[in-house]
């Protein structure tokens, strides 16, 4: 067990493909790779890093285009991000990880596990993208032609202070409808940097259109039979609805599903102790996946056990699974 400091871990930098990558690392033990969501950075994990670092090596990078990492004109697709995480881990001398992804970072985590199963021990999705079409109108608006200019106007000093201050104030109102507004205010603050705005626009256009999410793991979810999978969602999420956890339960029946009451889109920030307990129990009670090309080939040859609803190119998105009914539609289960 490593010695844990109460101070936040120091931000480190490494250059990969000529681009600066910022990350923090803490603790000792099996590696947890924590991937943040859209417009955030590694600090979104600050409430849980030190607790997790008591038993694990925790690596939390700033994804390209975010935080203190470089913001080049580059590949901002989920596949590109998965490649970037593989290369960062290689530079750091890390072979295998339990990958934990929040929101857009969950999409990157899924893609990482899909592209590099030999380097993935477990997959943990936190209020993740890629499990259904629905997403907040704020994210869909990023795909519109005037987004960059409109947000640029909002970032004028007096306007920004008013908008961000209002969102922070509303975020203190104890209702489910305002729960995530304080975090959205922090994301808006990052848009002061026009490079960050441009990077986020590139990211969103890869995965979302005006009708909702485009990129999905639904057709490949059956491959998670090969590794333990945990899905964590706040019941009051207004960014990506908690019903997507029900989609995950159908698409990956062996996954462990945990709904966190009185939590929104950031359950790891709303209830950090509960989140840490869930994650640590999942890691402690599951065996890390071991890659077998023969088994992977068998899964690919057989395909999914159940059909998944998919829209045709150019059509409106459809829900990948029937929506379960009733308050017990999603229950906790044990992964492999």
mmCIF file of C-alpha atoms in Angstrom:
data_model
loop_
_atom_site.group_PDB
_atom_site.id
_atom_site.type_symbol
_atom_site.label_atom_id
_atom_site.label_comp_id
_atom_site.label_asym_id
_atom_site.label_seq_id
_atom_site.Cartn_x
_atom_site.Cartn_y
_atom_site.Cartn_z
ATOM 1 C CA UNK A 1 0.000 0.000 0.000
ATOM 2 C CA UNK A 2 1.416 3.382 -0.991
ATOM 3 C CA UNK A 3 1.885 6.403 1.233
ATOM 4 C CA UNK A 4 -0.828 8.939 0.446
ATOM 5 C CA UNK A 5 -0.348 12.682 0.730
ATOM 6 C CA UNK A 6 -3.291 14.917 1.534
ATOM 7 C CA UNK A 7 -2.079 17.424 -1.084
ATOM 8 C CA UNK A 8 -3.364 17.156 -4.656
ATOM 9 C CA UNK A 9 -0.928 15.227 -6.863
ATOM 10 C CA UNK A 10 1.423 17.335 -8.946
ATOM 11 C CA UNK A 11 0.571 17.743 -12.601
ATOM 12 C CA UNK A 12 3.178 16.064 -14.786
ATOM 13 C CA UNK A 13 3.863 16.449 -18.481
ATOM 14 C CA UNK A 14 5.098 14.183 -21.224
ATOM 15 C CA UNK A 15 5.326 14.751 -24.970
ATOM 16 C CA UNK A 16 3.675 12.175 -27.228
ATOM 17 C CA UNK A 17 3.687 12.637 -31.011
ATOM 18 C CA UNK A 18 4.962 16.157 -30.449
ATOM 19 C CA UNK A 19 1.973 17.150 -28.305
ATOM 20 C CA UNK A 20 2.140 17.917 -24.601
ATOM 21 C CA UNK A 21 0.104 15.559 -22.438
ATOM 22 C CA UNK A 22 -0.747 16.561 -18.867
ATOM 23 C CA UNK A 23 -1.578 13.959 -16.242
ATOM 24 C CA UNK A 24 -1.462 13.231 -12.521
ATOM 25 C CA UNK A 25 -0.397 10.001 -10.889
ATOM 26 C CA UNK A 26 -0.834 8.901 -7.285
ATOM 27 C CA UNK A 27 -0.495 5.773 -5.177
ATOM 28 C CA UNK A 28 0.858 2.288 -5.803
ATOM 29 C CA UNK A 29 -0.726 -0.967 -6.903
ATOM 30 C CA UNK A 30 -2.880 -2.139 -9.833
ATOM 31 C CA UNK A 31 -3.479 0.729 -12.248
ATOM 32 C CA UNK A 32 -6.723 2.696 -12.578
ATOM 33 C CA UNK A 33 -6.871 4.945 -15.649
ATOM 34 C CA UNK A 34 -9.429 7.716 -15.013
ATOM 35 C CA UNK A 35 -10.769 9.489 -18.116
ATOM 36 C CA UNK A 36 -12.735 12.724 -17.698
ATOM 37 C CA UNK A 37 -15.679 14.000 -19.701
ATOM 38 C CA UNK A 38 -16.206 16.697 -22.308
ATOM 39 C CA UNK A 39 -14.864 20.122 -21.359
ATOM 40 C CA UNK A 40 -13.456 18.821 -18.064
ATOM 41 C CA UNK A 41 -9.956 17.774 -17.036
ATOM 42 C CA UNK A 42 -8.278 15.514 -14.473
ATOM 43 C CA UNK A 43 -9.546 17.660 -11.586
ATOM 44 C CA UNK A 44 -13.039 16.197 -12.005
ATOM 45 C CA UNK A 45 -11.604 13.140 -10.199
ATOM 46 C CA UNK A 46 -10.099 15.163 -7.335
ATOM 47 C CA UNK A 47 -12.743 14.051 -4.786
ATOM 48 C CA UNK A 48 -11.807 10.372 -5.262
ATOM 49 C CA UNK A 49 -8.136 10.238 -6.333
ATOM 50 C CA UNK A 50 -6.551 10.165 -2.881
ATOM 51 C CA UNK A 51 -8.920 7.493 -1.560
ATOM 52 C CA UNK A 52 -8.385 5.282 -4.618
ATOM 53 C CA UNK A 53 -4.623 5.816 -4.396
ATOM 54 C CA UNK A 54 -4.503 4.000 -1.055
ATOM 55 C CA UNK A 55 -4.667 0.685 -2.907
ATOM 56 C CA UNK A 56 -4.032 1.571 -6.568
ATOM 57 C CA UNK A 57 -1.831 3.508 -8.899
ATOM 58 C CA UNK A 58 -4.198 6.184 -10.204
ATOM 59 C CA UNK A 59 -3.435 7.872 -13.525
ATOM 60 C CA UNK A 60 -5.720 10.745 -14.527
ATOM 61 C CA UNK A 61 -4.758 12.518 -17.763
ATOM 62 C CA UNK A 62 -6.072 15.657 -19.391
ATOM 63 C CA UNK A 63 -7.342 14.427 -22.736
ATOM 64 C CA UNK A 64 -5.982 16.144 -25.821
ATOM 65 C CA UNK A 65 -7.746 19.493 -26.275
ATOM 66 C CA UNK A 66 -8.587 19.719 -22.575
ATOM 67 C CA UNK A 67 -7.033 21.136 -19.424
ATOM 68 C CA UNK A 68 -3.274 21.613 -19.573
ATOM 69 C CA UNK A 69 -2.785 19.222 -22.499
ATOM 70 C CA UNK A 70 -2.058 20.519 -25.994
ATOM 71 C CA UNK A 71 -4.929 21.680 -28.184
ATOM 72 C CA UNK A 72 -3.735 21.038 -31.744
ATOM 73 C CA UNK A 73 -5.665 20.662 -34.954
ATOM 74 C CA UNK A 74 -5.741 16.884 -34.683
ATOM 75 C CA UNK A 75 -7.795 13.701 -34.466
ATOM 76 C CA UNK A 76 -10.489 14.150 -31.802
ATOM 77 C CA UNK A 77 -12.409 10.957 -32.547
ATOM 78 C CA UNK A 78 -12.993 8.354 -29.829
ATOM 79 C CA UNK A 79 -10.659 6.029 -31.714
ATOM 80 C CA UNK A 80 -7.989 8.720 -31.804
ATOM 81 C CA UNK A 81 -8.362 9.280 -28.066
ATOM 82 C CA UNK A 82 -8.106 5.530 -27.399
ATOM 83 C CA UNK A 83 -4.887 5.430 -29.418
ATOM 84 C CA UNK A 84 -3.603 8.399 -27.438
ATOM 85 C CA UNK A 85 -4.271 6.636 -24.139
ATOM 86 C CA UNK A 86 -2.472 3.515 -25.343
ATOM 87 C CA UNK A 87 0.537 5.603 -26.322
ATOM 88 C CA UNK A 88 0.538 7.559 -23.055
ATOM 89 C CA UNK A 89 0.436 4.333 -21.028
ATOM 90 C CA UNK A 90 3.241 2.899 -23.157
ATOM 91 C CA UNK A 91 5.412 5.949 -22.492
ATOM 92 C CA UNK A 92 4.657 5.630 -18.770
ATOM 93 C CA UNK A 93 5.590 1.949 -18.796
ATOM 94 C CA UNK A 94 2.090 0.686 -17.963
ATOM 95 C CA UNK A 95 0.889 -2.481 -19.670
ATOM 96 C CA UNK A 96 -2.609 -3.106 -18.287
ATOM 97 C CA UNK A 97 -5.284 -0.994 -16.605
ATOM 98 C CA UNK A 98 -8.772 -0.950 -15.255
ATOM 99 C CA UNK A 99 -10.125 1.892 -17.380
ATOM 100 C CA UNK A 100 -12.712 4.203 -15.811
ATOM 101 C CA UNK A 101 -14.467 6.737 -18.044
ATOM 102 C CA UNK A 102 -16.960 9.487 -17.224
ATOM 103 C CA UNK A 103 -19.389 10.841 -19.836
ATOM 104 C CA UNK A 104 -17.399 11.308 -23.082
ATOM 105 C CA UNK A 105 -14.502 9.649 -21.276
ATOM 106 C CA UNK A 106 -16.733 6.595 -20.955
ATOM 107 C CA UNK A 107 -16.949 6.466 -24.733
ATOM 108 C CA UNK A 108 -13.162 6.640 -24.897
ATOM 109 C CA UNK A 109 -12.930 3.899 -22.251
ATOM 110 C CA UNK A 110 -15.243 1.653 -24.273
ATOM 111 C CA UNK A 111 -13.230 2.283 -27.419
ATOM 112 C CA UNK A 112 -9.980 1.610 -25.555
ATOM 113 C CA UNK A 113 -11.330 -1.726 -24.293
ATOM 114 C CA UNK A 114 -12.544 -2.586 -27.805
ATOM 115 C CA UNK A 115 -9.307 -1.653 -29.580
ATOM 116 C CA UNK A 116 -6.915 -2.909 -26.912
ATOM 117 C CA UNK A 117 -8.545 -5.799 -25.003
ATOM 118 C CA UNK A 118 -5.099 -7.191 -24.245
ATOM 119 C CA UNK A 119 -4.404 -4.071 -22.150
ATOM 120 C CA UNK A 120 -7.802 -3.819 -20.428
ATOM 121 C CA UNK A 121 -8.441 -5.650 -17.153
ATOM 122 C CA UNK A 122 -11.852 -4.128 -16.392
ATOM 123 C CA UNK A 123 -14.175 -1.523 -17.879
ATOM 124 C CA UNK A 124 -15.974 1.036 -15.702
ATOM 125 C CA UNK A 125 -18.480 3.476 -17.218
ATOM 126 C CA UNK A 126 -19.702 6.484 -15.238
ATOM 127 C CA UNK A 127 -22.732 8.291 -16.723
ATOM 128 C CA UNK A 128 -21.211 7.302 -20.030
ATOM 129 C CA UNK A 129 -21.841 8.333 -23.586
ATOM 130 C CA UNK A 130 -22.351 5.648 -26.207
ATOM 131 C CA UNK A 131 -25.248 3.742 -24.618
ATOM 132 C CA UNK A 132 -28.227 5.470 -26.217
ATOM 133 C CA UNK A 133 -29.153 8.425 -28.441
ATOM 134 C CA UNK A 134 -30.455 10.902 -25.842
ATOM 135 C CA UNK A 135 -28.231 13.743 -24.671
ATOM 136 C CA UNK A 136 -28.814 17.235 -23.282
ATOM 137 C CA UNK A 137 -29.673 19.968 -25.847
ATOM 138 C CA UNK A 138 -26.618 21.933 -24.644
ATOM 139 C CA UNK A 139 -24.295 19.291 -26.126
ATOM 140 C CA UNK A 140 -26.353 18.960 -29.297
ATOM 141 C CA UNK A 141 -26.122 22.728 -29.749
ATOM 142 C CA UNK A 142 -22.335 22.452 -29.981
ATOM 143 C CA UNK A 143 -22.767 20.833 -33.403
ATOM 144 C CA UNK A 144 -24.573 23.868 -34.855
ATOM 145 C CA UNK A 145 -22.691 26.218 -37.217
ATOM 146 C CA UNK A 146 -22.916 29.291 -34.965
ATOM 147 C CA UNK A 147 -21.815 27.649 -31.729
ATOM 148 C CA UNK A 148 -18.221 28.889 -31.773
ATOM 149 C CA UNK A 149 -19.264 32.503 -32.386
ATOM 150 C CA UNK A 150 -22.153 32.417 -29.908
ATOM 151 C CA UNK A 151 -20.006 31.057 -27.095
ATOM 152 C CA UNK A 152 -17.284 33.544 -28.013
ATOM 153 C CA UNK A 153 -19.802 36.311 -27.358
ATOM 154 C CA UNK A 154 -20.781 34.705 -24.046
ATOM 155 C CA UNK A 155 -17.127 34.722 -23.031
ATOM 156 C CA UNK A 156 -16.897 38.507 -23.102
ATOM 157 C CA UNK A 157 -15.882 39.450 -19.522
ATOM 158 C CA UNK A 158 -19.119 41.010 -18.271
ATOM 159 C CA UNK A 159 -21.358 38.472 -19.993
ATOM 160 C CA UNK A 160 -19.275 35.511 -18.842
ATOM 161 C CA UNK A 161 -19.337 36.568 -15.213
ATOM 162 C CA UNK A 162 -23.115 36.986 -15.333
ATOM 163 C CA UNK A 163 -23.805 33.657 -17.063
ATOM 164 C CA UNK A 164 -21.336 31.605 -15.030
ATOM 165 C CA UNK A 165 -22.400 33.272 -11.789
ATOM 166 C CA UNK A 166 -26.061 32.570 -12.516
ATOM 167 C CA UNK A 167 -25.369 28.910 -13.287
ATOM 168 C CA UNK A 168 -23.347 28.522 -10.092
ATOM 169 C CA UNK A 169 -26.098 30.128 -8.057
ATOM 170 C CA UNK A 170 -28.779 27.930 -9.615
ATOM 171 C CA UNK A 171 -26.554 24.926 -9.020
ATOM 172 C CA UNK A 172 -26.887 25.545 -5.282
ATOM 173 C CA UNK A 173 -30.667 25.171 -5.449
ATOM 174 C CA UNK A 174 -31.432 21.676 -4.089
ATOM 175 C CA UNK A 175 -33.514 20.308 -6.960
ATOM 176 C CA UNK A 176 -32.805 17.563 -9.463
ATOM 177 C CA UNK A 177 -33.258 19.989 -12.370
ATOM 178 C CA UNK A 178 -30.415 22.262 -11.231
ATOM 179 C CA UNK A 179 -28.029 19.649 -9.826
ATOM 180 C CA UNK A 180 -25.428 19.701 -12.633
ATOM 181 C CA UNK A 181 -25.469 23.437 -13.373
ATOM 182 C CA UNK A 182 -22.442 24.257 -11.204
ATOM 183 C CA UNK A 183 -20.342 21.740 -13.131
ATOM 184 C CA UNK A 184 -21.644 23.120 -16.441
ATOM 185 C CA UNK A 185 -20.545 26.561 -15.258
ATOM 186 C CA UNK A 186 -17.011 25.214 -14.753
ATOM 187 C CA UNK A 187 -17.041 23.770 -18.270
ATOM 188 C CA UNK A 188 -18.167 27.123 -19.684
ATOM 189 C CA UNK A 189 -15.228 28.763 -17.924
ATOM 190 C CA UNK A 190 -12.848 26.602 -19.962
ATOM 191 C CA UNK A 191 -14.391 28.007 -23.140
ATOM 192 C CA UNK A 192 -12.573 31.288 -22.530
ATOM 193 C CA UNK A 193 -9.778 29.652 -24.515
ATOM 194 C CA UNK A 194 -10.872 29.624 -28.188
ATOM 195 C CA UNK A 195 -8.646 26.594 -28.786
ATOM 196 C CA UNK A 196 -10.579 24.679 -26.125
ATOM 197 C CA UNK A 197 -13.873 25.687 -27.746
ATOM 198 C CA UNK A 198 -12.628 24.502 -31.134
ATOM 199 C CA UNK A 199 -11.362 21.213 -29.699
ATOM 200 C CA UNK A 200 -14.668 20.507 -27.939
ATOM 201 C CA UNK A 201 -16.562 21.284 -31.139
ATOM 202 C CA UNK A 202 -14.391 18.772 -33.035
ATOM 203 C CA UNK A 203 -14.987 16.160 -30.320
ATOM 204 C CA UNK A 204 -18.760 16.581 -30.293
ATOM 205 C CA UNK A 205 -19.112 16.558 -34.069
ATOM 206 C CA UNK A 206 -17.502 13.118 -34.094
ATOM 207 C CA UNK A 207 -20.074 11.615 -31.720
ATOM 208 C CA UNK A 208 -23.248 13.745 -31.751
ATOM 209 C CA UNK A 209 -25.520 15.408 -34.285
ATOM 210 C CA UNK A 210 -28.629 17.552 -33.764
ATOM 211 C CA UNK A 211 -30.738 14.429 -33.168
ATOM 212 C CA UNK A 212 -28.483 12.981 -30.453
ATOM 213 C CA UNK A 213 -25.584 10.579 -30.004
ATOM 214 C CA UNK A 214 -24.267 8.906 -33.138
ATOM 215 C CA UNK A 215 -21.419 6.721 -31.879
ATOM 216 C CA UNK A 216 -22.614 3.741 -29.869
ATOM 217 C CA UNK A 217 -21.221 0.571 -28.330
ATOM 218 C CA UNK A 218 -24.576 -1.185 -28.729
ATOM 219 C CA UNK A 219 -23.542 -3.415 -31.636
ATOM 220 C CA UNK A 220 -20.293 -4.466 -29.866
ATOM 221 C CA UNK A 221 -21.498 -4.655 -26.267
ATOM 222 C CA UNK A 222 -21.526 -8.447 -26.393
ATOM 223 C CA UNK A 223 -17.714 -8.349 -26.441
ATOM 224 C CA UNK A 224 -17.789 -7.217 -22.803
ATOM 225 C CA UNK A 225 -18.499 -10.868 -21.959
ATOM 226 C CA UNK A 226 -14.706 -11.135 -22.112
ATOM 227 C CA UNK A 227 -14.069 -8.666 -19.271
ATOM 228 C CA UNK A 228 -15.684 -7.427 -16.045
ATOM 229 C CA UNK A 229 -17.799 -4.314 -16.572
ATOM 230 C CA UNK A 230 -19.291 -1.833 -14.106
ATOM 231 C CA UNK A 231 -21.796 0.907 -14.938
ATOM 232 C CA UNK A 232 -22.413 3.735 -12.426
ATOM 233 C CA UNK A 233 -25.119 6.367 -12.922
ATOM 234 C CA UNK A 234 -26.734 9.131 -10.907
ATOM 235 C CA UNK A 235 -30.502 8.776 -10.787
ATOM 236 C CA UNK A 236 -30.967 12.537 -11.384
ATOM 237 C CA UNK A 237 -28.633 12.891 -14.369
ATOM 238 C CA UNK A 238 -29.922 15.682 -16.658
ATOM 239 C CA UNK A 239 -27.070 15.454 -19.171
ATOM 240 C CA UNK A 240 -27.358 11.793 -20.209
ATOM 241 C CA UNK A 241 -30.434 10.063 -18.771
ATOM 242 C CA UNK A 242 -30.053 7.269 -16.242
ATOM 243 C CA UNK A 243 -32.251 5.099 -18.483
ATOM 244 C CA UNK A 244 -29.053 4.440 -20.453
ATOM 245 C CA UNK A 245 -27.927 2.294 -17.530
ATOM 246 C CA UNK A 246 -30.933 0.113 -18.338
ATOM 247 C CA UNK A 247 -29.678 -0.105 -21.923
ATOM 248 C CA UNK A 248 -26.321 -1.290 -20.586
ATOM 249 C CA UNK A 249 -28.034 -3.926 -18.443
ATOM 250 C CA UNK A 250 -29.716 -5.369 -21.531
ATOM 251 C CA UNK A 251 -26.741 -5.030 -23.873
ATOM 252 C CA UNK A 252 -24.256 -6.484 -21.381
ATOM 253 C CA UNK A 253 -26.240 -8.759 -19.032
ATOM 254 C CA UNK A 254 -23.182 -9.751 -16.975
ATOM 255 C CA UNK A 255 -22.289 -6.135 -16.178
ATOM 256 C CA UNK A 256 -22.722 -4.785 -12.680
ATOM 257 C CA UNK A 257 -25.108 -1.812 -12.654
ATOM 258 C CA UNK A 258 -25.071 0.697 -9.791
ATOM 259 C CA UNK A 259 -27.543 3.580 -9.586
ATOM 260 C CA UNK A 260 -26.557 6.300 -7.128
ATOM 261 C CA UNK A 261 -29.569 8.094 -5.586
ATOM 262 C CA UNK A 262 -29.488 11.856 -5.143
ATOM 263 C CA UNK A 263 -26.716 12.181 -7.743
ATOM 264 C CA UNK A 264 -26.601 13.821 -11.148
ATOM 265 C CA UNK A 265 -24.180 13.539 -14.044
ATOM 266 C CA UNK A 266 -21.163 13.573 -11.698
ATOM 267 C CA UNK A 267 -21.818 10.807 -9.125
ATOM 268 C CA UNK A 268 -18.105 10.669 -8.285
ATOM 269 C CA UNK A 269 -18.358 14.324 -7.173
ATOM 270 C CA UNK A 270 -21.851 14.202 -5.653
ATOM 271 C CA UNK A 271 -21.074 11.164 -3.464
ATOM 272 C CA UNK A 272 -17.328 10.459 -3.614
ATOM 273 C CA UNK A 273 -17.249 8.015 -0.678
ATOM 274 C CA UNK A 274 -20.066 5.952 -2.173
ATOM 275 C CA UNK A 275 -18.362 6.009 -5.571
ATOM 276 C CA UNK A 276 -15.028 4.860 -4.131
ATOM 277 C CA UNK A 277 -16.742 2.050 -2.213
ATOM 278 C CA UNK A 278 -18.522 0.844 -5.364
ATOM 279 C CA UNK A 279 -15.374 0.938 -7.488
ATOM 280 C CA UNK A 280 -13.132 -0.679 -4.886
ATOM 281 C CA UNK A 281 -15.652 -3.478 -4.275
ATOM 282 C CA UNK A 282 -15.940 -4.098 -8.014
ATOM 283 C CA UNK A 283 -12.160 -4.369 -8.429
ATOM 284 C CA UNK A 284 -11.787 -6.542 -5.313
ATOM 285 C CA UNK A 285 -14.524 -9.007 -6.321
ATOM 286 C CA UNK A 286 -13.689 -9.471 -10.010
ATOM 287 C CA UNK A 287 -10.750 -11.124 -11.714
ATOM 288 C CA UNK A 288 -8.878 -9.006 -14.257
ATOM 289 C CA UNK A 289 -9.595 -10.023 -17.823
ATOM 290 C CA UNK A 290 -6.951 -11.953 -19.744
ATOM 291 C CA UNK A 291 -6.922 -11.576 -23.502
ATOM 292 C CA UNK A 292 -7.383 -14.669 -25.671
ATOM 293 C CA UNK A 293 -7.369 -14.174 -29.417
ATOM 294 C CA UNK A 294 -9.190 -17.486 -29.875
ATOM 295 C CA UNK A 295 -11.964 -16.422 -27.497
ATOM 296 C CA UNK A 296 -12.156 -12.955 -29.100
ATOM 297 C CA UNK A 297 -12.443 -14.584 -32.536
ATOM 298 C CA UNK A 298 -15.200 -16.867 -31.238
ATOM 299 C CA UNK A 299 -17.195 -13.895 -29.925
ATOM 300 C CA UNK A 300 -16.777 -12.016 -33.196
ATOM 301 C CA UNK A 301 -17.783 -15.052 -35.264
ATOM 302 C CA UNK A 302 -20.871 -15.800 -33.189
ATOM 303 C CA UNK A 303 -21.954 -12.166 -32.884
ATOM 304 C CA UNK A 304 -24.433 -10.823 -30.322
ATOM 305 C CA UNK A 305 -26.924 -13.191 -28.710
ATOM 306 C CA UNK A 306 -29.763 -10.670 -29.118
ATOM 307 C CA UNK A 307 -30.512 -8.250 -31.937
ATOM 308 C CA UNK A 308 -29.805 -4.563 -31.362
ATOM 309 C CA UNK A 309 -31.976 -1.833 -32.895
ATOM 310 C CA UNK A 310 -29.920 0.425 -35.158
ATOM 311 C CA UNK A 311 -30.865 3.290 -37.444
ATOM 312 C CA UNK A 312 -29.700 3.567 -41.036
ATOM 313 C CA UNK A 313 -27.221 6.256 -42.058
ATOM 314 C CA UNK A 314 -28.982 9.596 -42.405
ATOM 315 C CA UNK A 315 -31.909 8.531 -40.230
ATOM 316 C CA UNK A 316 -32.887 9.678 -36.764
ATOM 317 C CA UNK A 317 -31.316 7.590 -33.972
ATOM 318 C CA UNK A 318 -33.289 4.866 -32.238
ATOM 319 C CA UNK A 319 -33.067 3.391 -28.754
ATOM 320 C CA UNK A 320 -30.908 0.253 -28.972
ATOM 321 C CA UNK A 321 -33.055 -1.731 -26.520
ATOM 322 C CA UNK A 322 -36.660 -1.676 -25.313
ATOM 323 C CA UNK A 323 -37.050 0.666 -22.343
ATOM 324 C CA UNK A 324 -37.583 -1.376 -19.161
ATOM 325 C CA UNK A 325 -40.555 -0.327 -17.070
ATOM 326 C CA UNK A 326 -40.882 0.206 -13.342
ATOM 327 C CA UNK A 327 -38.541 1.461 -10.632
ATOM 328 C CA UNK A 328 -36.681 -1.856 -10.439
ATOM 329 C CA UNK A 329 -35.887 -1.896 -14.160
ATOM 330 C CA UNK A 330 -32.199 -1.518 -13.372
ATOM 331 C CA UNK A 331 -30.689 -3.529 -10.549
ATOM 332 C CA UNK A 332 -27.204 -4.172 -9.301
ATOM 333 C CA UNK A 333 -25.511 -7.330 -10.497
ATOM 334 C CA UNK A 334 -22.152 -9.023 -10.291
ATOM 335 C CA UNK A 335 -19.718 -8.894 -13.159
ATOM 336 C CA UNK A 336 -17.540 -11.762 -14.325
#
